[in-house]
Each structure stands twice: as structure tokens, then as C-alpha cells.
Coordinates of C-alpha atoms in Angstrom, one line a residue:
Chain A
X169 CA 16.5 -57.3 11.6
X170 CA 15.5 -55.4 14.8
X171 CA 18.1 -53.9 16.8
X172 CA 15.7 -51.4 18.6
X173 CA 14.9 -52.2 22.0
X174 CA 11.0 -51.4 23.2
X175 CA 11.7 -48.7 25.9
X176 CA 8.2 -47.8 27.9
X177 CA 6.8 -44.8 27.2
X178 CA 7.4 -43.1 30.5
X179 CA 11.2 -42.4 29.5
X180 CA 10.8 -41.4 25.5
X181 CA 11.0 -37.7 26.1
X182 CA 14.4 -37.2 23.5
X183 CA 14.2 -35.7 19.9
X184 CA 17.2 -37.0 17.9
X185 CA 18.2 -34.1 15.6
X186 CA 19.8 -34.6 12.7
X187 CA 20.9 -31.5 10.8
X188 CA 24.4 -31.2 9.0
X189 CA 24.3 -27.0 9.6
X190 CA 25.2 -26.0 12.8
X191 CA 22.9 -22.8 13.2
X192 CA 19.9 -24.6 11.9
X193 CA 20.8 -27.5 14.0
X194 CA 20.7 -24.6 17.2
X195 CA 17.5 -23.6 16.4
X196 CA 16.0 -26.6 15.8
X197 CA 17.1 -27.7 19.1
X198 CA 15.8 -24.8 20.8
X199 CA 12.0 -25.0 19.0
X200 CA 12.4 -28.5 20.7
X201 CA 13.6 -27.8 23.9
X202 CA 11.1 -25.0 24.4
X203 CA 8.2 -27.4 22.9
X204 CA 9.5 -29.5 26.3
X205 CA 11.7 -32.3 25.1
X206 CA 15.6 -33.4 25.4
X207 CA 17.3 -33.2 22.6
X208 CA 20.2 -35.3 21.1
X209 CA 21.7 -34.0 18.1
X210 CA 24.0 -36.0 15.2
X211 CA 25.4 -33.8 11.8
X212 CA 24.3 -36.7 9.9
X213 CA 22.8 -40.2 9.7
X214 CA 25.7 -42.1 10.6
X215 CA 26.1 -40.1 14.0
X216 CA 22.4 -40.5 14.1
X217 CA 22.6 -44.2 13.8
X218 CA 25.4 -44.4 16.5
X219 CA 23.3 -42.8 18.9
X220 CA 20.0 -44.6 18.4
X221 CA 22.0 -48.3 18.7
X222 CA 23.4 -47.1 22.1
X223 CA 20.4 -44.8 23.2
X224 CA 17.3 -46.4 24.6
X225 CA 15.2 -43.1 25.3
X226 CA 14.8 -41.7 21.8
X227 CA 11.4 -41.3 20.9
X228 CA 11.4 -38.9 17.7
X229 CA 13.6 -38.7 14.7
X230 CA 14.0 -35.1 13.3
X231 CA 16.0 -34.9 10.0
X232 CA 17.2 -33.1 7.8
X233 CA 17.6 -34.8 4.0
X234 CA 20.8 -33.4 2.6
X235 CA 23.5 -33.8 4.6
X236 CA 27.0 -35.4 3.9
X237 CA 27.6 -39.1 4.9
X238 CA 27.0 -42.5 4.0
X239 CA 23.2 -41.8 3.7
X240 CA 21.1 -38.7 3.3
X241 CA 17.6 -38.1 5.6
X242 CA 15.7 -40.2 3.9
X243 CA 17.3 -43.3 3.7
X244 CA 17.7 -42.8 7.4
X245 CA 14.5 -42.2 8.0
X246 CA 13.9 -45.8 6.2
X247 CA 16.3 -47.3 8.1
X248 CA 15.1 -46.0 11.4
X249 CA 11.5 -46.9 10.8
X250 CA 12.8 -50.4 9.7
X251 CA 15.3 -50.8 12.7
X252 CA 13.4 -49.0 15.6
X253 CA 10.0 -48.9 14.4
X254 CA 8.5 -47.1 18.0
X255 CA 10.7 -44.1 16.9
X256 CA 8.8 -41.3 15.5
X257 CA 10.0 -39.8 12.0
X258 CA 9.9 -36.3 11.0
X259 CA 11.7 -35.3 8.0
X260 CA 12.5 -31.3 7.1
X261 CA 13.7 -30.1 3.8
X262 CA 14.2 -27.3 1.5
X263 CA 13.6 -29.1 -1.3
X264 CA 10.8 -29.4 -3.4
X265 CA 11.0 -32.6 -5.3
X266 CA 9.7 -34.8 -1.8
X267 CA 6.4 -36.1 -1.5
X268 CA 5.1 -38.7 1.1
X269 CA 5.8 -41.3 -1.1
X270 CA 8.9 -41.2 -0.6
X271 CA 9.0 -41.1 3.1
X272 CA 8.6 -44.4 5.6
X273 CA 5.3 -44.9 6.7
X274 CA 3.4 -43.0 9.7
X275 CA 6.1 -40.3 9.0
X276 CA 5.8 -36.3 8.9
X277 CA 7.5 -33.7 6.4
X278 CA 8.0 -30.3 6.7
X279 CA 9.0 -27.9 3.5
X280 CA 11.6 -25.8 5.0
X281 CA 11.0 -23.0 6.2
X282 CA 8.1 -24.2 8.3
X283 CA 6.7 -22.7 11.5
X284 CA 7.5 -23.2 14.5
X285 CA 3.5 -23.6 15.7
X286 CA 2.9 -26.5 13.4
X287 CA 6.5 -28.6 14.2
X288 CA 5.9 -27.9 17.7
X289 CA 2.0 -29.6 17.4
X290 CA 3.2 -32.3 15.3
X291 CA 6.0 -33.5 17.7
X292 CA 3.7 -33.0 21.0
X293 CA 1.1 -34.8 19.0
X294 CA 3.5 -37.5 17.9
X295 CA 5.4 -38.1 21.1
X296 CA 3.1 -36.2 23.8
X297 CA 3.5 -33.0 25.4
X298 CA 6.9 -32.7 27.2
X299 CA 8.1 -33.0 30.5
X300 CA 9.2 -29.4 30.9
X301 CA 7.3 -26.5 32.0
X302 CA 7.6 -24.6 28.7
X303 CA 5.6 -27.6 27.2
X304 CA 2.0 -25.8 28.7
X305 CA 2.9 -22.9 26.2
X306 CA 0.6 -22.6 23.9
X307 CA 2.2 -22.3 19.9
X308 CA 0.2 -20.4 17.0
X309 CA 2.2 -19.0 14.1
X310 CA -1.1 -17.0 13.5
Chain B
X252 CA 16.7 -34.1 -63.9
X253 CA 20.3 -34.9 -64.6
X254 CA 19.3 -37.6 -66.8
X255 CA 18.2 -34.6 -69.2
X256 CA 21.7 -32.9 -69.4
X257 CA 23.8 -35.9 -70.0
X258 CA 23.6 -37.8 -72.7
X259 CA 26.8 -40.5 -72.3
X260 CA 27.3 -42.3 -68.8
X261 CA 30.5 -41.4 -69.6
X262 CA 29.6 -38.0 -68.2
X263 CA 27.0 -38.4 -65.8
X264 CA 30.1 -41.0 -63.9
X265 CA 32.4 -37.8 -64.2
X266 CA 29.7 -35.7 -62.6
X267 CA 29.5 -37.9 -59.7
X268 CA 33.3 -38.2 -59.2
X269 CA 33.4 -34.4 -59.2
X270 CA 30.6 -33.8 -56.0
X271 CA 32.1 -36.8 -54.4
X272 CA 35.7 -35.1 -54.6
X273 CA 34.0 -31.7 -54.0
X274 CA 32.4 -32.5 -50.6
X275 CA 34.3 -32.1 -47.5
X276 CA 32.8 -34.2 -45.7
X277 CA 34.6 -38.2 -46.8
X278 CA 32.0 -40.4 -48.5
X279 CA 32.7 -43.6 -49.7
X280 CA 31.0 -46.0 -52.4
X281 CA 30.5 -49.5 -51.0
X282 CA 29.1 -52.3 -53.3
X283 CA 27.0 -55.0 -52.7
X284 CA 29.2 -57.0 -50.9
X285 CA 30.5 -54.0 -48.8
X286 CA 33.7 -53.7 -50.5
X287 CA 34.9 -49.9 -51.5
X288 CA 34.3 -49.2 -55.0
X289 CA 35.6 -45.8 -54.6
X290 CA 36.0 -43.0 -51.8
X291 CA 36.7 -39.4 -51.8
X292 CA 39.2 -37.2 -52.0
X293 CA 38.3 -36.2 -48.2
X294 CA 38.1 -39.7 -46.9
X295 CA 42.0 -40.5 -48.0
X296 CA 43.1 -37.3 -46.5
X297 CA 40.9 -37.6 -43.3
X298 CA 42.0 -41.3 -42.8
X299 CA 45.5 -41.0 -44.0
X300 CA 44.8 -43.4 -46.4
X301 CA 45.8 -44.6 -50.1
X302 CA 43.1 -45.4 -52.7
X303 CA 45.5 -48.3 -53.4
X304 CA 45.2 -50.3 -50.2
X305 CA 41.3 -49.0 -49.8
X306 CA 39.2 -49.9 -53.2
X307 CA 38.3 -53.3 -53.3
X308 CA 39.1 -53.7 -50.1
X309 CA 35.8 -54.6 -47.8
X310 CA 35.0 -52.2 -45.7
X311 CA 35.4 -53.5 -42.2
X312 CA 39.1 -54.7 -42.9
X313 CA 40.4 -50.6 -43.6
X314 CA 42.6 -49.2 -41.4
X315 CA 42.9 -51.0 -38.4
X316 CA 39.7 -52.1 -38.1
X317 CA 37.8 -49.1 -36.7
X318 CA 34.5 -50.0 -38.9
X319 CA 34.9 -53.8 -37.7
X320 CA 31.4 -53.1 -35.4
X321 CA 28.8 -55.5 -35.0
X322 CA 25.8 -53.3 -34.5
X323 CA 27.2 -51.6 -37.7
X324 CA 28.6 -54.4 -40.2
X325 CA 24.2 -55.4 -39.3
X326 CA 22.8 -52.0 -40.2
X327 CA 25.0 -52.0 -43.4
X328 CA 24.1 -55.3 -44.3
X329 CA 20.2 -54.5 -44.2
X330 CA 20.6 -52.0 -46.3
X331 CA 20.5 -53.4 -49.7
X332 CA 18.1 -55.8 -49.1
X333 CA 15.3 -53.9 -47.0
X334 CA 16.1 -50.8 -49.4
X335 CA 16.8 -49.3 -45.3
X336 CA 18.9 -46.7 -44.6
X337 CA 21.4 -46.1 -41.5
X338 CA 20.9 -42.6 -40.2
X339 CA 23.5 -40.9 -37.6
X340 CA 25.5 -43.7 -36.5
X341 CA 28.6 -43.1 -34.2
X342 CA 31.5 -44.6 -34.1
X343 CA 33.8 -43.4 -31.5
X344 CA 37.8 -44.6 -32.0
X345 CA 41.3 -43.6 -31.4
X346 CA 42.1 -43.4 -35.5
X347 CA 45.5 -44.0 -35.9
X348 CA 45.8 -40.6 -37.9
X349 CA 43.6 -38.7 -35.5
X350 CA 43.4 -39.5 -32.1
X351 CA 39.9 -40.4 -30.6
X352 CA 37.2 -38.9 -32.6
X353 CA 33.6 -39.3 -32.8
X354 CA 32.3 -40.1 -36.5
X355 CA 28.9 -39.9 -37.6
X356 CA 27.6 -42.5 -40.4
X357 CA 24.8 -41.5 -42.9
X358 CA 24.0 -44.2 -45.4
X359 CA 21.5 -45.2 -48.2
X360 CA 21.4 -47.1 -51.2
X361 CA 21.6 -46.0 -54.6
X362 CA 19.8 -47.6 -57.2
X363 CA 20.6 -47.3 -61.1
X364 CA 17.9 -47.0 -63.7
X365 CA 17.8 -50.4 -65.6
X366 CA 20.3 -51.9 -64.0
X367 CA 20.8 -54.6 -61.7
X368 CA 23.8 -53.2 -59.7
X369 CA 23.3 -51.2 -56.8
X370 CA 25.6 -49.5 -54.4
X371 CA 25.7 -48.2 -50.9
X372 CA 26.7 -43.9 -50.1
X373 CA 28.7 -43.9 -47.0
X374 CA 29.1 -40.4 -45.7
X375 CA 30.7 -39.6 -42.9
X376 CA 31.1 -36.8 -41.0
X377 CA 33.3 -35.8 -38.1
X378 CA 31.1 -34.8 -35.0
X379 CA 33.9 -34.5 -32.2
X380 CA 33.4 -31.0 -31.3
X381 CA 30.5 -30.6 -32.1
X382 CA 29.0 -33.4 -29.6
X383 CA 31.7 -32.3 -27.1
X384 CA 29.5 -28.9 -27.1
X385 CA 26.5 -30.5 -27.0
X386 CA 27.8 -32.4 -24.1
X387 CA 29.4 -29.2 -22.7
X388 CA 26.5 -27.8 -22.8
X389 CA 24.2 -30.4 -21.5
X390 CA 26.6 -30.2 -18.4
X391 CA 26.6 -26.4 -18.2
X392 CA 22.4 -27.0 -17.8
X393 CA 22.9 -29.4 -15.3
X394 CA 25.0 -26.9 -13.1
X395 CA 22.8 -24.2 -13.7
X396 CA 19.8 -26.1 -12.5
X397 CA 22.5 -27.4 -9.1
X398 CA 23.3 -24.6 -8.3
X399 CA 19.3 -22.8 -8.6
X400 CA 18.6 -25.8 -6.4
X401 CA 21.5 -24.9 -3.9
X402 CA 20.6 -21.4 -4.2
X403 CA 17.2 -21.9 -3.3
X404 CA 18.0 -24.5 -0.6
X405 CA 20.0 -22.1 0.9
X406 CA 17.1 -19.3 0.8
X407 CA 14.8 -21.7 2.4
X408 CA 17.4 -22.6 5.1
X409 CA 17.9 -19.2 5.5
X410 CA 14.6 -17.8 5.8
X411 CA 13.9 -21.0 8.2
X412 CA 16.7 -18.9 10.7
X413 CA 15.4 -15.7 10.3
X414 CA 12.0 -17.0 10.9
X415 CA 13.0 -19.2 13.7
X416 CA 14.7 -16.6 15.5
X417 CA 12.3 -14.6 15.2
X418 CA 9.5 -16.5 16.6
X419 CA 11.9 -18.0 19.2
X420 CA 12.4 -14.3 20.6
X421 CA 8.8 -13.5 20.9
X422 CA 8.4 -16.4 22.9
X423 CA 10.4 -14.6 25.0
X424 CA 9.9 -11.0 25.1
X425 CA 7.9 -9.9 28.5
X426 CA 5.8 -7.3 26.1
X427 CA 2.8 -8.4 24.7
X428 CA 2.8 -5.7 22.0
X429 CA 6.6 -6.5 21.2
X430 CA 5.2 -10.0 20.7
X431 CA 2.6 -9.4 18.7
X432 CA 5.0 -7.1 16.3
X433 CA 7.8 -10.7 16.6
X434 CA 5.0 -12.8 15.3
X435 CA 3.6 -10.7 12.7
X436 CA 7.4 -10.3 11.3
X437 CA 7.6 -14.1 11.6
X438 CA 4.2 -14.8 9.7
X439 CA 5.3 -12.1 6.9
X440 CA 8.8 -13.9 6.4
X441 CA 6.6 -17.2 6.1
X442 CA 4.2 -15.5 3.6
X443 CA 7.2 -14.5 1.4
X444 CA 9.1 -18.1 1.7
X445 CA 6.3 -20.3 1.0
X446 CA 4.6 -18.2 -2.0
X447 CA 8.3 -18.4 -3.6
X448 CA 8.8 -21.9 -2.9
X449 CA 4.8 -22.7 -4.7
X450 CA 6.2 -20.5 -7.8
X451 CA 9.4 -22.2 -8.1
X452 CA 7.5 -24.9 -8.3
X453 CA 4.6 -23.7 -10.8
X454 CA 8.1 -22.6 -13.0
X455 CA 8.3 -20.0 -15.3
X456 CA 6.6 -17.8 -17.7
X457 CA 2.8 -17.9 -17.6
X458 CA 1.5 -19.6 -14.4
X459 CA -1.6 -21.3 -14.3
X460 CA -3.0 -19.7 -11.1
X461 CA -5.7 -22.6 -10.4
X462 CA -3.0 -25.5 -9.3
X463 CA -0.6 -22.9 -8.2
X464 CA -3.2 -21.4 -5.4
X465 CA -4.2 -25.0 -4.7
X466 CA -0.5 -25.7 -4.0
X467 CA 0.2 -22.5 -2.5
X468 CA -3.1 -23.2 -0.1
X469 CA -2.2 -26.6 0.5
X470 CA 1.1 -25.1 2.2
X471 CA 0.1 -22.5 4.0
X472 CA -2.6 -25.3 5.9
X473 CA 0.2 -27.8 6.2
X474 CA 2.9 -25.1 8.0
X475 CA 0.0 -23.0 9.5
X476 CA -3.1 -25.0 10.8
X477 CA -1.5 -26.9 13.9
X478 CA -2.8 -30.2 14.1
X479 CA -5.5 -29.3 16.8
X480 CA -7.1 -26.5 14.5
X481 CA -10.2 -27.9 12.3
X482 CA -9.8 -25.2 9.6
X483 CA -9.9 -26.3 6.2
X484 CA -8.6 -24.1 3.1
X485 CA -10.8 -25.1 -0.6
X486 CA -9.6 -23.3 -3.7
X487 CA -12.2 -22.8 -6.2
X488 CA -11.9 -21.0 -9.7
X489 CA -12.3 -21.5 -13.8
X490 CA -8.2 -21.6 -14.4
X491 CA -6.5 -18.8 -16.2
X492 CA -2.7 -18.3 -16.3
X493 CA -0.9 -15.0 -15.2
X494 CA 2.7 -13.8 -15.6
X495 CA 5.2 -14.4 -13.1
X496 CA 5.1 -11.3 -11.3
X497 CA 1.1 -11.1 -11.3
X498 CA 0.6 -14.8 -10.1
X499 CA 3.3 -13.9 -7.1
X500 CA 1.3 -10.3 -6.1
X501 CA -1.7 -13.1 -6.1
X502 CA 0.5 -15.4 -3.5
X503 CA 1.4 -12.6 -1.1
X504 CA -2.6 -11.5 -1.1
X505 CA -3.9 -15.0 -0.8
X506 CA -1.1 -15.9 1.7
X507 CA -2.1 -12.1 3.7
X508 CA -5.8 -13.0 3.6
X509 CA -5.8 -16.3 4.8
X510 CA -2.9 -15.6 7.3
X511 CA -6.3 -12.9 8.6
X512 CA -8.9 -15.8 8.8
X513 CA -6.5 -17.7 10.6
X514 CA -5.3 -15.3 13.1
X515 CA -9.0 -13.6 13.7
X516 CA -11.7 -15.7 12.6
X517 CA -12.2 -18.6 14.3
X518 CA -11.6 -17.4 17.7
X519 CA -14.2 -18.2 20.9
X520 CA -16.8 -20.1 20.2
X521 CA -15.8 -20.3 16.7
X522 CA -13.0 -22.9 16.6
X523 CA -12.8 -24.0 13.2
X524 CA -14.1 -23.6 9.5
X525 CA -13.6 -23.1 6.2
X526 CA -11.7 -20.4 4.0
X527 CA -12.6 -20.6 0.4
X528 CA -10.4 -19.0 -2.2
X529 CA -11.2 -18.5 -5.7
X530 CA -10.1 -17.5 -9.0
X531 CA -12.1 -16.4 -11.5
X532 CA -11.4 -14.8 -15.1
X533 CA -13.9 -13.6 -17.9
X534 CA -12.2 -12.2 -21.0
X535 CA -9.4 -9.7 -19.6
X536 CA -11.1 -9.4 -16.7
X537 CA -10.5 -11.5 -12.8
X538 CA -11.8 -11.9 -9.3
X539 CA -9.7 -13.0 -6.8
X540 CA -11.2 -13.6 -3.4
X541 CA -10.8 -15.0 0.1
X542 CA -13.8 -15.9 2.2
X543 CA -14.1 -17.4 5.3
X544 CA -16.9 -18.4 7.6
X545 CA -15.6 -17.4 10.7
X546 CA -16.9 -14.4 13.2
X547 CA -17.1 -11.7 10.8
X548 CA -17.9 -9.4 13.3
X549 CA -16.8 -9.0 17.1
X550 CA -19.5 -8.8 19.9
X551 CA -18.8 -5.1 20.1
X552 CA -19.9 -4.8 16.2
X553 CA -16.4 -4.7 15.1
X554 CA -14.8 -6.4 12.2
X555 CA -13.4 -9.2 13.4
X556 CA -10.4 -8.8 10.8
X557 CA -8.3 -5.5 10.8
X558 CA -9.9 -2.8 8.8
X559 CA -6.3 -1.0 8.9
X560 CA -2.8 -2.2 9.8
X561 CA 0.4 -3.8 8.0
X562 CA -1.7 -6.8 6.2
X563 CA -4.2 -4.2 4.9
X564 CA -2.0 -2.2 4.0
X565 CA 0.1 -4.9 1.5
X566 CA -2.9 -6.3 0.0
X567 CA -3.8 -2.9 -0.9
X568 CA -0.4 -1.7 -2.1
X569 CA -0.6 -5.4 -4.5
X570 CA -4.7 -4.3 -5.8
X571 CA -2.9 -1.0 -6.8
X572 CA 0.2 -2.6 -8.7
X573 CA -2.5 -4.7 -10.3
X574 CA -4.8 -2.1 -11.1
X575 CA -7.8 -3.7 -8.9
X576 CA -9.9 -2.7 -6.5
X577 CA -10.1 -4.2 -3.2
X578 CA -13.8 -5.0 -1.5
X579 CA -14.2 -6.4 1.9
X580 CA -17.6 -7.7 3.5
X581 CA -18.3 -8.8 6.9
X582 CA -21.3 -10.4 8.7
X583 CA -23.2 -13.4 10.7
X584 CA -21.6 -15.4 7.5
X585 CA -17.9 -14.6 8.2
X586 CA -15.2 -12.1 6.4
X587 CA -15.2 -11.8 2.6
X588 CA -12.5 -10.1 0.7
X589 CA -12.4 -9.2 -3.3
X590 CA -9.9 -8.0 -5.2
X591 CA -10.9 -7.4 -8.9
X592 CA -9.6 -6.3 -11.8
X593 CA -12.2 -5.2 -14.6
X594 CA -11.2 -3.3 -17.9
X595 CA -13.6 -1.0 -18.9
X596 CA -13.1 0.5 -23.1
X597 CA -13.8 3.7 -23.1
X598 CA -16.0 4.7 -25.5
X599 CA -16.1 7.7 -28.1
X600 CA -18.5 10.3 -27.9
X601 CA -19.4 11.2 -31.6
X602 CA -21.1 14.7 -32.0
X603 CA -24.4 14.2 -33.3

């Protein structure tokens, strides 16, 4: 079943992040904010989930994979693809057993640690390039 | 050969009773219909047990019940007639004389020369400790190989701070060369993270260098060539393995070198392109090179990658801890570097 609502474009500007560590959960937020976006933030995918049913301006999903909770990254990342399929997945992790097959479809992954050039490109080419000034910068890790 | 010492069955029966008593591990001597003809002296003092209320008894109905198994009462029963035998069978019960123990059951038939009686050997052996270390030890793997993952998940997290910090702050800094010095920091933690993370995965020991620089290159173009950058990275090469510590120094070069095509080489009019690196052994000897076909050369005549500097510097420093020699060309055709390793037996000189 559906529950997602089909926002237009012109508000999804938000980056859900989901990380259970709070300093990595900073700095993500930051590499997002400074790529141009809002941010929302949840320590794991039942917080996540919470937000997304009440929250109609969420265009991107950025989680983690093991966190505490009900459900780890990836079955979130299932659900949300199943529930509100117009929300954009990316999945970071640290470990090394993850290959696409396991993620939804039309999904990214990042090994952790990645750089900040290529998350930054992959959310503006996923979800545009920002609303905020900072968006214009241009991001190389090279 | 006993058949050549004894003479009377009388004997040879005597013999038997003797190793059976002798052995500490219980056996008993089941016939045909799996009734106890006879059990040792181990088996009555394992089991609590009298020979009285045991021999003749079938086996399934001793104690209180404990060999009353299906899967076993059918393994026994095959025995005799597919000439079969049962081979490490447990059991695990609370025996009323022992507590819960694991039992391991060994059996086979034995068949007497010109006869038509047979019998069954039943040994078994006490494995309770011995599978509890087995088991113990099978959890004391798992845990080690939890807690490398947690150790290494917390590295990578780690290193993803540093790193992120790091960059973050360059963004911010108002000098350009305090920038430049943030980003090259940030691009040397990457180097080190993601050539650890391709040799955790490529294990230990020998490494076969071929899929580990195809891994290792695969990674560095997934969390270095942003999605708007048409650069591709090919590995080429025959195989070969290296230690550990070899196949990493090969990591940090490749990583260094392609890090240099990435940053210098397709720049201007030269947006994107291909970096080739290969691996190639002959004998003792090995090549190991990184080649793009970017602007080797500036307008100005200049090489378009640093001749000098920090990157130079560490791919150097690895060609000398792996006794190579480092060769870099640079033209119309792009930037080429070679590090190889060639070993050279000296000869004798013999006086004429």
C-alpha cells in the first residue's frame, strides 16, 4: 500500500538523514546543507518513518545501514521505495558485504568514508541543485 | 593374524573380553536382534549399570530409555543387513547417572569366519567437552570476526569525520593556498581509507593484485569521479599475487597516481578520458603503471602533473621500500608513470 503523497517538485528541497551517530549525523547534515538543501534528521528508521508519514516535502532519503531499531537502512530503504516511491534513496555504509543487489531499485550507495564531491553530485543530480546560494559552489575531491 | 596365535575359540573369546574390558571408552556387543550380548567394563561404570539387568536386554529398553531414538533404532537396524556401518552419531541426554552429556556412537558389524552368527560393536564415546570446545571455539571465531567488523566500521566512520571535517573547513577557509593544503589532506585520508577497505576485502596473505586494483580502481571512480566527470579508470595486467604489505604500497601508488590524473589532467579543453592501470609480472620481476590520456603538458611546456610535491614525494618513498625505480613520461598523448621492479643476478667474473 501507498501512504506517500505526490508533492510537486517545486517544494522537495529536504534530505531525510538517517544516522544513529550523532557526529556523523552533524556532518552529514552540514555536506547537505552546504550542497543547498534542508535537512531533516531521524537516529534510525522508525524516526525516519515517522517523519516521512507526516512530512510532505522530503525528496531524498540518506541512510545509514546499522543503526538500532526495529529495522536497519536497508530494509528502510525498501520500505521507503515501496511506500513513497518519488523519494530518492541513498544508502552510506562502512561495511563491505553490500552490493546493489541488495539495495531498492534506482537507489545509490556509498562505501563509507566517501567524499564529499561525489555525495554532493549524486544528491544535486538526484534531486536538483538546491535552493541556497551555497548550491552554485562547485565540489571536486580532486 | 590372530587366527595364527590361537588355536581354541576358547582363547581367542578371552582375548576379546580382555580389549573390550581394557578400553576406556564403553563398547557394547549387540546381536542380531539388537539385544546386549555383552558390554564392557567401562559401559557399567559409565552408565551406572549392572550386567544383570543389561545383557539380554534389547538395547533401546536400558536405562531409561536414552537409546530409544528413531533416527538411531533405523541406522542400527541397517546395519546387519546392508553390512553398513553408523559413524559419529550423537545422542545428547540428561543420563540419570550423568547429567546431560553428549555421546558419540561408532558402530559396525562383525562377522565370524564360518559362521552364521553375526554381531554388532557399539562404541561409544563421551564427547561433552570436547564439542563444548569445539563450540566454544566456533563462538570465539565468530566474535573475533564481530568485533574486526566493528573495528573496521568504526575506522571507516571515523576516517569519514576526519575527512569530512576536513573538506568541510576548506570550503571555508578565505585562502586559496590553505585550501588547496585542506583538500590535499582530505584526498590523502581518502587514499589511505579506501586502499584499506579494497585489502580488507582482498583478505589476507598473498593478494592477487589483478582483482584487487580492479576493486581498488573501481572505488576510487565511484567516491572520486562526480557524476558530471566522463573519466573512466581500466585496469589491465597478466595477475600475479603480492604479500600484504607490497599489494598495499601498490594501493597507496595507484590511489596517488590516479588521484594526479584526476586533479591535473583533464582540465580545459580536456574534460574527460581514460586512465589505464596495469600490472604486469615476468618471473621475479613487475611493472606497475598509471597512464592517462589527459594534457600531459601545460601550454607553457610544463608537466601538467607535479614533477615535485607531497604525491611525488610518497610514490617515490613506496618505489624505494619496494626496491623500484620510478619513470614518468609526458606528452601530446597524456602523463605516463612506471614504477618497476627488475632483479638483476649478478654475475661472477672468473679470471681467465
Amino acid at each position: 500500500m501507498t501512504n506517500g503523497r505526490s508533492p510537486s517538485q517545486a517544494n522537495l528541497q529536504t534530505v531525510l538523514i538517517v544516522e544513529d551517530d550523532q557526529l556523523l549525523k552533524l556532518i552529514t547534515r552540514d555536506i547537505v546543507e552546504e550542497a543547498g538543501f534542508s535537512t531533516l534528521e531521524a537516529s534510525d528508521a522508525d524516526e525516519a518513518i515517522a517523519l516521512l508519514a507526516t512530512r510532505s516535502d522530503i525528496a531524498m532519503l540518506l541512510t545509514d545501514v546499522n543503526m538500532p531499531g526495529s529495522i536497519d537502512g536497508l530494509k528502510l530503504a525498501h520500505t521507503v521505495r515501496a511506500r513513497w516511491p518519488h523519494v530518492k534513496i541513498v544508502v552510506v555504509s562502512a561495511r563491505g558485504d553490500i552490493s546493489t543487489g541488495d539495495l531498492p531499485v534506482d537507489s545509490r550507495f556509498f562505501r563509507k568514508p566517501y567524499g564529499i564531491g561525489v555525495m554532493v553530485s549524486a544528491i544535486q543530480s538526484l534531486i536538483g541543485s538546491g535552493s541556497r546560494a551555497l548550491a552554485n559552489r562547485v565540489y571536486l575531491d580532486v | 593374524m590372530l587366527g595364527h596365535k590361537f588355536t581354541n575359540a576358547a582363547d581367542a573369546c578371552a582375548l576379546a573380553h580382555a580389549i573390550v574390558n581394557t578400553v576406556r571408552e564403553p563398547i557394547v556387543v549387540l546381536d542380531q536382534e539388537l539385544r546386549v550380548i555383552v558390554a564392557s567394563r567401562s559401559f557399567y561404570s559409565t552408565f551406572k549399570v549392572d550386567p544383570t539387568v543389561t545383557e539380554g536386554r534389547l538395547f533401546f529398553d536400558l536405562g531409561d530409555g536414552e537409546w530409544d531414538i528413531p533416527k538411531l533404532r533405523t541406522l542400527l537396524e541397517k546395519i546387519i543387513p546392508e553390512h553398513s556401518t553408523m559413524e559419529d552419531y550423537d545422542v545428547e541426554h540428561d543420563f540419570p547417572s550423568l547429567g546431560r552429556r553428549t555421546m558419540c556412537l561408532n558402530a559396525r558389524q562383525v562377522v565370524y569366519k564360518g559362521g552364521t552368527e553375526t554381531t554388532i560393536l557399539l562404541g561409544i564415546e563421551d564427547v561433552t567437552n570436547m564439542r563444548a570446545l569445539v563450540n566454544q571455539k566456533d563462538e570465539l571465531l565468530r566474535d573475533k570476526d564481530i568485533l574486526l567488523e566493528e573495528l573496521r566500521h568504526r575506522v571507516a566512520n571515523s576516517l569519514q569525520i576526519i575527512a569530512s571535517i576536513i573538506m568541510l573547513k576548506a570550503k571555508r577557509v578565505s585562502s586559496d593556498e590553505a585550501r588547496a593544503h585542506l583538500e590535499d589532506a582530505h584526498n590523502r585520508v581518502m587514499s589511505v581509507a579506501t586502499v584499506q577497505q579494497q585489502l580488507h576485502v582482498a583478505g589476507v596473505g598473498r593478494i592477487e593484485i589483478q582483482p584487487y586494483l580492479t576493486k581498488l580502481c573501481g572505488a576510487l571512480a565511484g567516491s572520486m569521479i562526480a557524476d558530471d566527470r566522463a573519466i573512466t579508470i581500466k585496469v589491465l595486467g597478466d595477475g600475479g599475487s603480492a604479500p600484504c604489505r607490497e599489494a598495499e604500497s601498490f594501493g597507496l601508488i595507484v590511489t596517488e597516481l590516479v588521484i594526479n590524473s584526476l586533479k591535473h589532467a583533464f582540465t580545459g579543453a580536456k574534460k574527460g578520458g581514460l586512465i589505464t592501470v596495469s600490472y604486469d609480472v615476468s618471473g621475479g620481476d613487475w611493472k606497475l603503471s598509471v597512464a592517462d590520456d589527459g594534457i600531459g603538458r601545460l601550454p607553457d611546456g610544463e608537466f601538467a602533473q607535479p614533477k615535485e610535491g607531497l604525491g611525488t614525494g610518497i610514490v617515490n618513498a613506496l618505489a624505494k621500500q619496494l626496491k623500484a625505480q620510478v619513470e614518468t613520461t609526458s606528452g601530446p598523448q597524456g602523463t605516463s608513470v612506471s614504477i618497476t621492479h627488475a632483479v638483476f643476478t649478478a654475475k661472477k667474473v672468473r679470471a681467465a
